[in-house]
Amino acid sequence: GENKMTEKRNSIAREQAEFITDFNEIGDWLMQYSCLLELTADMKPVLPEEKNSHTKISGCQADLWVVLSYENDNVYVRADSDSLIVKGIVAVIVALFDARTPREICETHIDFIEKTALKEQISVDRFYGMQTVVKKIQSYALKFV
């Protein structure tokens, strides 16, 4: 059931490619950082009672929670972190994955961190933490494919 809304939106891959291009054009880390912080302003909140062992991402130094739900054939993603940089990067993942079909989520390779200065700016642990977030969302989506 493709509706008009789904048709208008670019694919995850296309949105990711645009993010990489735009982000790399900024060129200055402080400006990139404030760009990420702006993205966090659009994030739907994670409620205090939703921050539990099920939603917490293990292996990330920062506290990080990802809340997933499935309705109307789409996967919905919300996330929060006590670290601004982590929250900023997760905001990109959320923007790409939220309200997408399970199939598209599972079929898209997420590599915007490697393809931008973010890779240099975050620790290896945080990089793996972000990979864990992507894997968690994709394995959740897989249940509905």
Coordinates of N, CA, C and O in Angstrom, one line a residue:
G1 N 0.8 -1.2 0.0 CA 0.0 0.0 0.0 C 0.8 1.3 0.0 O 1.1 1.8 1.1
E2 N 1.3 1.7 -1.2 CA 2.0 3.0 -1.2 C 1.0 4.1 -1.2 O 0.1 4.2 -2.0
N3 N 1.2 5.0 -0.3 CA 0.3 6.2 -0.3 C 1.1 7.4 -0.8 O 2.3 7.3 -1.0
K4 N 0.4 8.5 -1.0 CA 1.0 9.7 -1.6 C 2.2 10.2 -0.7 O 3.2 10.7 -1.2
M5 N 2.1 10.1 0.6 CA 3.1 10.6 1.5 C 4.4 9.9 1.3 O 5.5 10.5 1.2
T6 N 4.3 8.6 1.1 CA 5.5 7.8 1.0 C 6.3 8.1 -0.3 O 7.5 8.1 -0.4
E7 N 5.5 8.4 -1.3 CA 6.1 8.6 -2.6 C 6.9 9.9 -2.7 O 7.9 10.0 -3.3
K8 N 6.5 10.9 -1.9 CA 7.1 12.2 -1.9 C 8.5 12.2 -1.3 O 9.4 12.9 -1.6
R9 N 8.7 11.3 -0.3 CA 9.9 11.3 0.5 C 11.0 10.6 -0.2 O 10.8 9.6 -0.9
N10 N 12.2 11.2 -0.2 CA 13.4 10.5 -0.8 C 13.7 9.2 0.0 O 13.4 9.1 1.1
S11 N 14.4 8.4 -0.7 CA 14.8 7.1 -0.1 C 15.8 7.4 1.0 O 16.4 8.5 1.1
I12 N 16.0 6.5 1.9 CA 17.0 6.6 3.0 C 18.4 6.9 2.4 O 19.1 7.8 2.8
A13 N 18.7 6.1 1.4 CA 20.0 6.2 0.8 C 20.2 7.6 0.2 O 21.3 8.2 0.4
R14 N 19.2 8.2 -0.4 CA 19.3 9.5 -1.0 C 19.4 10.5 0.1 O 20.2 11.5 0.0
E15 N 18.6 10.4 1.1 CA 18.7 11.4 2.2 C 20.0 11.3 2.9 O 20.6 12.4 3.3
Q16 N 20.6 10.1 3.0 CA 21.9 10.0 3.6 C 23.0 10.6 2.8 O 23.8 11.3 3.3
A17 N 22.9 10.4 1.5 CA 23.9 11.0 0.5 C 23.8 12.5 0.6 O 24.9 13.2 0.6
E18 N 22.6 13.1 0.7 CA 22.5 14.5 0.8 C 23.0 15.0 2.1 O 23.7 16.1 2.1
F19 N 22.8 14.3 3.2 CA 23.4 14.7 4.5 C 24.9 14.7 4.4 O 25.5 15.7 4.8
I20 N 25.5 13.7 3.8 CA 26.9 13.6 3.7 C 27.5 14.8 2.9 O 28.4 15.4 3.4
T21 N 26.9 15.1 1.8 CA 27.3 16.2 1.0 C 27.2 17.5 1.7 O 28.2 18.3 1.8
D22 N 26.0 17.8 2.3 CA 25.8 19.0 3.0 C 26.7 19.2 4.2 O 27.3 20.2 4.4
F23 N 26.9 18.1 5.0 CA 27.7 18.1 6.2 C 29.1 18.4 5.8 O 29.8 19.2 6.5
N24 N 29.6 17.7 4.8 CA 31.0 17.9 4.4 C 31.3 19.3 3.9 O 32.4 19.8 4.0
E25 N 30.3 19.9 3.3 CA 30.5 21.2 2.8 C 30.6 22.3 3.9 O 31.2 23.3 3.7
I26 N 30.1 21.9 5.1 CA 30.3 22.9 6.2 C 31.8 23.1 6.5 O 32.2 24.2 6.7
G27 N 32.5 22.0 6.6 CA 34.0 22.1 6.6 C 34.6 22.4 8.0 O 35.7 22.0 8.3
D28 N 33.8 23.1 8.8 CA 34.4 23.5 10.1 C 33.7 22.7 11.2 O 32.5 22.7 11.3
W29 N 34.5 22.1 12.1 CA 33.9 21.2 13.0 C 32.9 21.9 14.0 O 31.8 21.3 14.3
L30 N 33.2 23.1 14.4 CA 32.2 23.7 15.4 C 30.9 24.0 14.7 O 29.8 23.9 15.3
M31 N 31.0 24.4 13.4 CA 29.7 24.6 12.6 C 29.0 23.3 12.4 O 27.8 23.2 12.5
Q32 N 29.8 22.2 12.2 CA 29.1 20.9 12.0 C 28.4 20.4 13.3 O 27.3 19.9 13.3
Y33 N 29.1 20.7 14.4 CA 28.6 20.3 15.7 C 27.3 21.1 16.0 O 26.3 20.5 16.4
S34 N 27.3 22.4 15.7 CA 26.0 23.1 15.9 C 24.9 22.7 15.0 O 23.7 22.7 15.3
C35 N 25.3 22.2 13.8 CA 24.3 21.6 12.8 C 23.7 20.4 13.4 O 22.5 20.2 13.4
L36 N 24.5 19.5 14.1 CA 24.0 18.3 14.7 C 23.1 18.7 15.9 O 22.0 18.1 16.1
L37 N 23.5 19.7 16.6 CA 22.6 20.1 17.8 C 21.3 20.6 17.3 O 20.3 20.4 18.0
E38 N 21.3 21.3 16.2 CA 20.0 21.8 15.6 C 19.1 20.6 15.3 O 17.9 20.6 15.5
L39 N 19.7 19.5 14.8 CA 18.9 18.3 14.5 C 18.2 17.7 15.7 O 17.1 17.2 15.6
T40 N 18.9 17.8 16.8 CA 18.3 17.2 18.1 C 17.1 17.9 18.5 O 16.2 17.3 19.2
A41 N 16.9 19.2 18.1 CA 15.7 19.9 18.4 C 14.5 19.4 17.8 O 13.4 19.5 18.4
D42 N 14.6 18.7 16.7 CA 13.5 18.1 16.0 C 13.1 16.7 16.6 O 12.1 16.1 16.2
M43 N 13.9 16.2 17.5 CA 13.6 14.8 17.9 C 12.4 14.7 18.8 O 12.3 15.5 19.7
K44 N 11.6 13.7 18.6 CA 10.5 13.5 19.5 C 11.0 12.9 20.8 O 12.0 12.1 20.8
P45 N 10.5 13.4 21.9 CA 11.1 13.0 23.2 C 10.9 11.5 23.6 O 10.0 10.9 23.1
V46 N 11.9 11.0 24.3 CA 11.8 9.7 25.0 C 11.3 10.0 26.4 O 12.0 10.8 27.1
L47 N 10.2 9.4 26.8 CA 9.7 9.6 28.2 C 10.6 9.0 29.2 O 11.2 7.9 29.0
P48 N 10.6 9.6 30.4 CA 11.5 9.0 31.5 C 11.2 7.5 31.8 O 12.1 6.7 31.9
E49 N 9.9 7.1 31.7 CA 9.5 5.7 32.0 C 9.9 4.8 30.8 O 9.9 3.6 31.0
E50 N 10.3 5.4 29.7 CA 10.7 4.5 28.6 C 12.2 4.3 28.6 O 12.7 3.4 27.9
K51 N 12.9 5.0 29.5 CA 14.4 4.8 29.6 C 14.7 3.6 30.5 O 14.8 3.8 31.8
N52 N 14.7 2.4 30.0 CA 14.9 1.2 30.8 C 15.9 0.3 30.1 O 16.5 0.6 29.1
S53 N 16.1 -0.9 30.7 CA 17.1 -1.8 30.2 C 16.8 -2.3 28.8 O 17.7 -2.7 28.0
H54 N 15.5 -2.3 28.4 CA 15.2 -2.7 27.0 C 15.5 -1.7 26.0 O 15.9 -2.1 24.8
T55 N 15.5 -0.5 26.3 CA 15.7 0.6 25.3 C 17.1 1.1 25.4 O 17.6 1.8 24.5
K56 N 17.9 0.8 26.5 CA 19.2 1.3 26.6 C 20.2 0.5 25.7 O 20.0 -0.7 25.5
I57 N 21.1 1.3 25.0 CA 22.0 0.6 24.1 C 23.3 0.3 25.0 O 23.9 1.2 25.6
S58 N 23.6 -0.9 25.0 CA 24.8 -1.3 25.8 C 26.1 -1.1 25.0 O 26.0 -1.1 23.8
G59 N 27.2 -0.9 25.7 CA 28.4 -0.8 25.0 C 28.7 0.7 24.6 O 29.8 0.9 24.0
C60 N 27.8 1.6 24.9 CA 28.1 3.0 24.6 C 28.4 3.7 25.9 O 27.7 3.5 26.8
Q61 N 29.6 4.4 25.9 CA 29.9 5.1 27.2 C 28.8 6.0 27.7 O 28.5 6.1 28.8
A62 N 28.2 6.7 26.7 CA 27.1 7.6 27.1 C 25.9 6.8 27.3 O 25.7 5.8 26.7
D63 N 25.0 7.4 28.1 CA 23.7 6.8 28.2 C 22.9 7.1 27.0 O 22.9 8.2 26.5
L64 N 22.3 6.0 26.4 CA 21.7 6.2 25.1 C 20.5 5.2 25.0 O 20.6 4.1 25.4
W65 N 19.4 5.8 24.7 CA 18.1 5.0 24.6 C 17.5 5.0 23.2 O 17.5 6.1 22.6
V66 N 17.0 3.9 22.7 CA 16.3 3.9 21.4 C 15.0 3.2 21.6 O 14.9 2.1 22.1
V67 N 13.9 3.9 21.3 CA 12.6 3.4 21.4 C 12.0 3.1 20.1 O 12.0 4.0 19.2
L68 N 11.6 1.8 19.8 CA 11.1 1.4 18.5 C 9.7 1.0 18.6 O 9.2 0.4 19.5
S69 N 8.9 1.3 17.6 CA 7.5 0.8 17.5 C 7.2 0.6 16.0 O 7.9 1.1 15.1
Y70 N 6.1 -0.2 15.8 CA 5.7 -0.5 14.5 C 4.2 -0.3 14.3 O 3.4 -0.9 15.1
E71 N 3.8 0.5 13.4 CA 2.4 0.7 13.1 C 2.2 1.2 11.7 O 3.1 1.8 11.1
N72 N 1.0 0.8 11.1 CA 0.7 1.2 9.8 C 1.8 0.9 8.8 O 2.2 1.7 7.9
D73 N 2.4 -0.3 8.9 CA 3.5 -0.8 8.0 C 4.8 0.0 8.1 O 5.6 -0.2 7.2
N74 N 4.9 0.8 9.1 CA 6.2 1.6 9.2 C 6.8 1.4 10.6 O 6.1 1.1 11.6
V75 N 8.1 1.5 10.6 CA 8.8 1.5 11.9 C 9.1 2.9 12.3 O 9.4 3.8 11.5
Y76 N 8.8 3.2 13.6 CA 9.0 4.5 14.2 C 10.1 4.4 15.2 O 10.2 3.5 16.0
V77 N 11.0 5.5 15.1 CA 12.2 5.5 15.9 C 12.3 6.8 16.7 O 12.1 7.9 16.2
R78 N 12.5 6.6 18.0 CA 12.8 7.8 18.9 C 14.1 7.5 19.7 O 14.3 6.3 19.9
A79 N 14.8 8.5 20.0 CA 16.1 8.2 20.7 C 16.4 9.4 21.6 O 16.0 10.5 21.4
D80 N 17.3 9.1 22.6 CA 17.8 10.2 23.5 C 19.1 9.8 24.0 O 19.4 8.6 24.1
S81 N 19.9 10.8 24.4 CA 21.2 10.5 25.0 C 21.6 11.6 25.9 O 21.2 12.8 25.7
D82 N 22.4 11.3 27.0 CA 22.8 12.4 27.9 C 24.1 13.1 27.3 O 24.5 14.1 27.8
S83 N 24.6 12.6 26.2 CA 25.8 13.2 25.5 C 25.3 13.9 24.3 O 24.6 13.3 23.5
L84 N 25.6 15.2 24.2 CA 25.1 16.0 23.0 C 25.6 15.5 21.7 O 24.9 15.4 20.7
I85 N 26.9 15.1 21.6 CA 27.4 14.6 20.4 C 26.8 13.3 20.0 O 26.4 13.1 18.8
V86 N 26.6 12.4 20.9 CA 25.9 11.1 20.6 C 24.5 11.4 20.2 O 24.0 10.9 19.2
K87 N 23.8 12.3 20.9 CA 22.4 12.6 20.6 C 22.3 13.2 19.2 O 21.4 12.9 18.4
G88 N 23.3 14.0 18.8 CA 23.4 14.6 17.5 C 23.5 13.6 16.4 O 22.8 13.7 15.4
I89 N 24.4 12.7 16.6 CA 24.6 11.6 15.6 C 23.4 10.7 15.5 O 22.9 10.4 14.4
V90 N 22.8 10.4 16.7 CA 21.6 9.6 16.7 C 20.4 10.3 16.0 O 19.6 9.7 15.4
A91 N 20.4 11.6 16.1 CA 19.4 12.4 15.5 C 19.4 12.2 14.0 O 18.3 12.1 13.3
V92 N 20.6 12.0 13.4 CA 20.7 11.7 12.0 C 20.1 10.4 11.7 O 19.3 10.2 10.7
I93 N 20.5 9.4 12.5 CA 20.0 8.0 12.3 C 18.4 8.0 12.4 O 17.8 7.4 11.6
V94 N 17.9 8.7 13.4 CA 16.5 8.8 13.6 C 15.8 9.4 12.4 O 14.8 8.9 11.8
A95 N 16.4 10.5 11.9 CA 15.8 11.3 10.8 C 15.8 10.4 9.5 O 14.8 10.4 8.8
L96 N 16.8 9.5 9.4 CA 16.8 8.6 8.2 C 15.8 7.5 8.3 O 15.2 7.1 7.4
F97 N 15.7 6.9 9.5 CA 15.0 5.7 9.7 C 13.5 5.8 10.2 O 12.7 4.9 10.0
D98 N 13.2 6.9 10.8 CA 11.9 7.1 11.4 C 10.8 7.1 10.3 O 10.9 7.7 9.2
A99 N 9.7 6.3 10.6 CA 8.6 6.3 9.7 C 8.9 5.7 8.3 O 8.5 6.2 7.3
R100 N 9.7 4.6 8.3 CA 10.1 4.0 7.1 C 9.6 2.5 7.1 O 9.3 2.0 8.1
T101 N 9.5 1.9 5.9 CA 9.1 0.5 5.8 C 10.2 -0.3 6.3 O 11.4 0.0 6.2
P102 N 9.9 -1.5 7.0 CA 10.9 -2.4 7.4 C 11.9 -2.8 6.3 O 13.1 -2.9 6.6
R103 N 11.3 -3.0 5.1 CA 12.2 -3.5 4.0 C 13.3 -2.4 3.7 O 14.5 -2.8 3.6
E104 N 12.9 -1.2 3.6 CA 13.9 -0.2 3.3 C 14.9 0.0 4.4 O 16.1 0.1 4.1
I105 N 14.5 -0.1 5.6 CA 15.4 0.0 6.7 C 16.4 -1.1 6.7 O 17.6 -0.9 6.8
C106 N 16.0 -2.3 6.4 CA 16.9 -3.4 6.3 C 17.8 -3.4 5.1 O 18.9 -4.0 5.2
E107 N 17.4 -2.8 4.0 CA 18.1 -2.8 2.8 C 19.2 -1.7 2.7 O 20.0 -1.7 1.7
T108 N 19.1 -0.7 3.6 CA 20.0 0.4 3.4 C 21.2 0.3 4.3 O 21.1 0.0 5.5
H109 N 22.4 0.6 3.7 CA 23.6 0.6 4.4 C 23.9 2.0 5.0 O 23.9 2.9 4.2
I110 N 24.0 2.1 6.3 CA 24.3 3.4 6.9 C 25.8 3.6 7.0 O 26.4 2.9 7.8
D111 N 26.3 4.7 6.4 CA 27.7 4.9 6.5 C 28.1 6.4 6.5 O 29.2 6.8 6.2
F112 N 27.1 7.2 7.0 CA 27.4 8.7 7.0 C 28.5 9.0 8.0 O 29.2 10.0 7.8
I113 N 28.7 8.2 9.0 CA 29.8 8.5 10.0 C 31.1 8.4 9.3 O 32.0 9.3 9.4
E114 N 31.3 7.3 8.6 CA 32.6 7.0 7.9 C 32.9 8.0 6.9 O 34.0 8.3 6.6
K115 N 31.8 8.6 6.2 CA 32.0 9.4 5.1 C 32.0 10.9 5.4 O 31.9 11.8 4.6
T116 N 32.1 11.2 6.7 CA 32.1 12.6 7.2 C 33.2 12.7 8.3 O 33.8 11.7 8.7
A117 N 33.4 13.9 8.7 CA 34.4 14.2 9.8 C 34.0 13.6 11.1 O 34.8 13.6 12.1
L118 N 32.8 13.1 11.2 CA 32.3 12.5 12.5 C 33.2 11.4 12.9 O 33.4 11.2 14.1
K119 N 33.7 10.6 11.9 CA 34.6 9.5 12.3 C 35.8 9.9 13.1 O 36.2 9.3 14.0
E120 N 36.3 11.1 12.7 CA 37.5 11.6 13.4 C 37.1 12.2 14.8 O 38.0 12.3 15.7
Q121 N 35.9 12.6 14.9 CA 35.5 13.4 16.1 C 35.0 12.5 17.2 O 34.9 13.0 18.4
I122 N 34.7 11.3 16.9 CA 34.2 10.4 18.0 C 35.1 9.3 18.3 O 35.9 8.8 17.4
S123 N 35.1 8.8 19.5 CA 35.9 7.7 19.9 C 35.5 6.4 19.2 O 34.3 6.3 18.7
V124 N 36.3 5.4 19.2 CA 36.0 4.1 18.6 C 34.8 3.5 19.3 O 33.9 3.0 18.7
D125 N 34.8 3.6 20.6 CA 33.6 3.1 21.4 C 32.3 3.7 20.9 O 31.3 3.1 20.8
R126 N 32.4 5.0 20.8 CA 31.1 5.7 20.3 C 30.7 5.3 18.9 O 29.6 5.2 18.6
F127 N 31.8 5.1 18.1 CA 31.5 4.7 16.7 C 30.8 3.4 16.7 O 29.8 3.2 16.1
Y128 N 31.3 2.4 17.6 CA 30.6 1.1 17.7 C 29.2 1.3 18.3 O 28.3 0.5 17.9
G129 N 29.1 2.2 19.2 CA 27.8 2.4 19.8 C 26.8 2.8 18.8 O 25.6 2.4 18.8
M130 N 27.2 3.7 17.8 CA 26.3 4.1 16.8 C 26.0 3.0 15.8 O 24.8 2.8 15.4
Q131 N 27.0 2.1 15.6 CA 26.7 0.9 14.7 C 25.7 0.0 15.4 O 24.8 -0.6 14.8
T132 N 25.8 -0.1 16.8 CA 24.8 -0.9 17.5 C 23.4 -0.3 17.4 O 22.5 -1.1 17.3
V133 N 23.3 1.0 17.4 CA 22.0 1.6 17.2 C 21.4 1.2 15.9 O 20.2 0.8 15.8
V134 N 22.2 1.3 14.8 CA 21.7 1.0 13.5 C 21.3 -0.5 13.4 O 20.2 -0.9 12.9
K135 N 22.2 -1.4 14.0 CA 21.9 -2.8 14.0 C 20.6 -3.1 14.8 O 19.8 -4.0 14.4
K136 N 20.4 -2.4 15.9 CA 19.2 -2.6 16.7 C 18.0 -2.3 15.9 O 17.0 -3.0 15.9
I137 N 18.0 -1.1 15.2 CA 16.8 -0.7 14.5 C 16.6 -1.7 13.3 O 15.4 -2.1 13.0
Q138 N 17.7 -2.1 12.6 CA 17.5 -3.0 11.5 C 17.0 -4.4 11.9 O 16.2 -5.0 11.3
S139 N 17.5 -4.9 13.1 CA 17.0 -6.2 13.5 C 15.6 -6.2 14.0 O 14.8 -7.1 13.8
Y140 N 15.2 -5.0 14.5 CA 13.8 -4.8 14.9 C 12.9 -4.8 13.6 O 11.9 -5.5 13.5
A141 N 13.4 -4.1 12.6 CA 12.6 -3.9 11.4 C 12.5 -5.3 10.7 O 11.4 -5.6 10.1
L142 N 13.5 -6.1 10.8 CA 13.5 -7.4 10.1 C 12.4 -8.3 10.5 O 11.9 -9.1 9.7
K143 N 11.9 -8.1 11.8 CA 10.8 -8.9 12.2 C 9.5 -8.7 11.4 O 8.6 -9.5 11.4
F144 N 9.5 -7.5 10.8 CA 8.2 -7.2 10.1 C 8.3 -7.2 8.6 O 7.4 -6.9 7.9
V145 N 9.5 -7.7 8.1 CA 9.7 -7.7 6.6 C 8.9 -8.9 6.1 O 8.9 -10.0 6.6

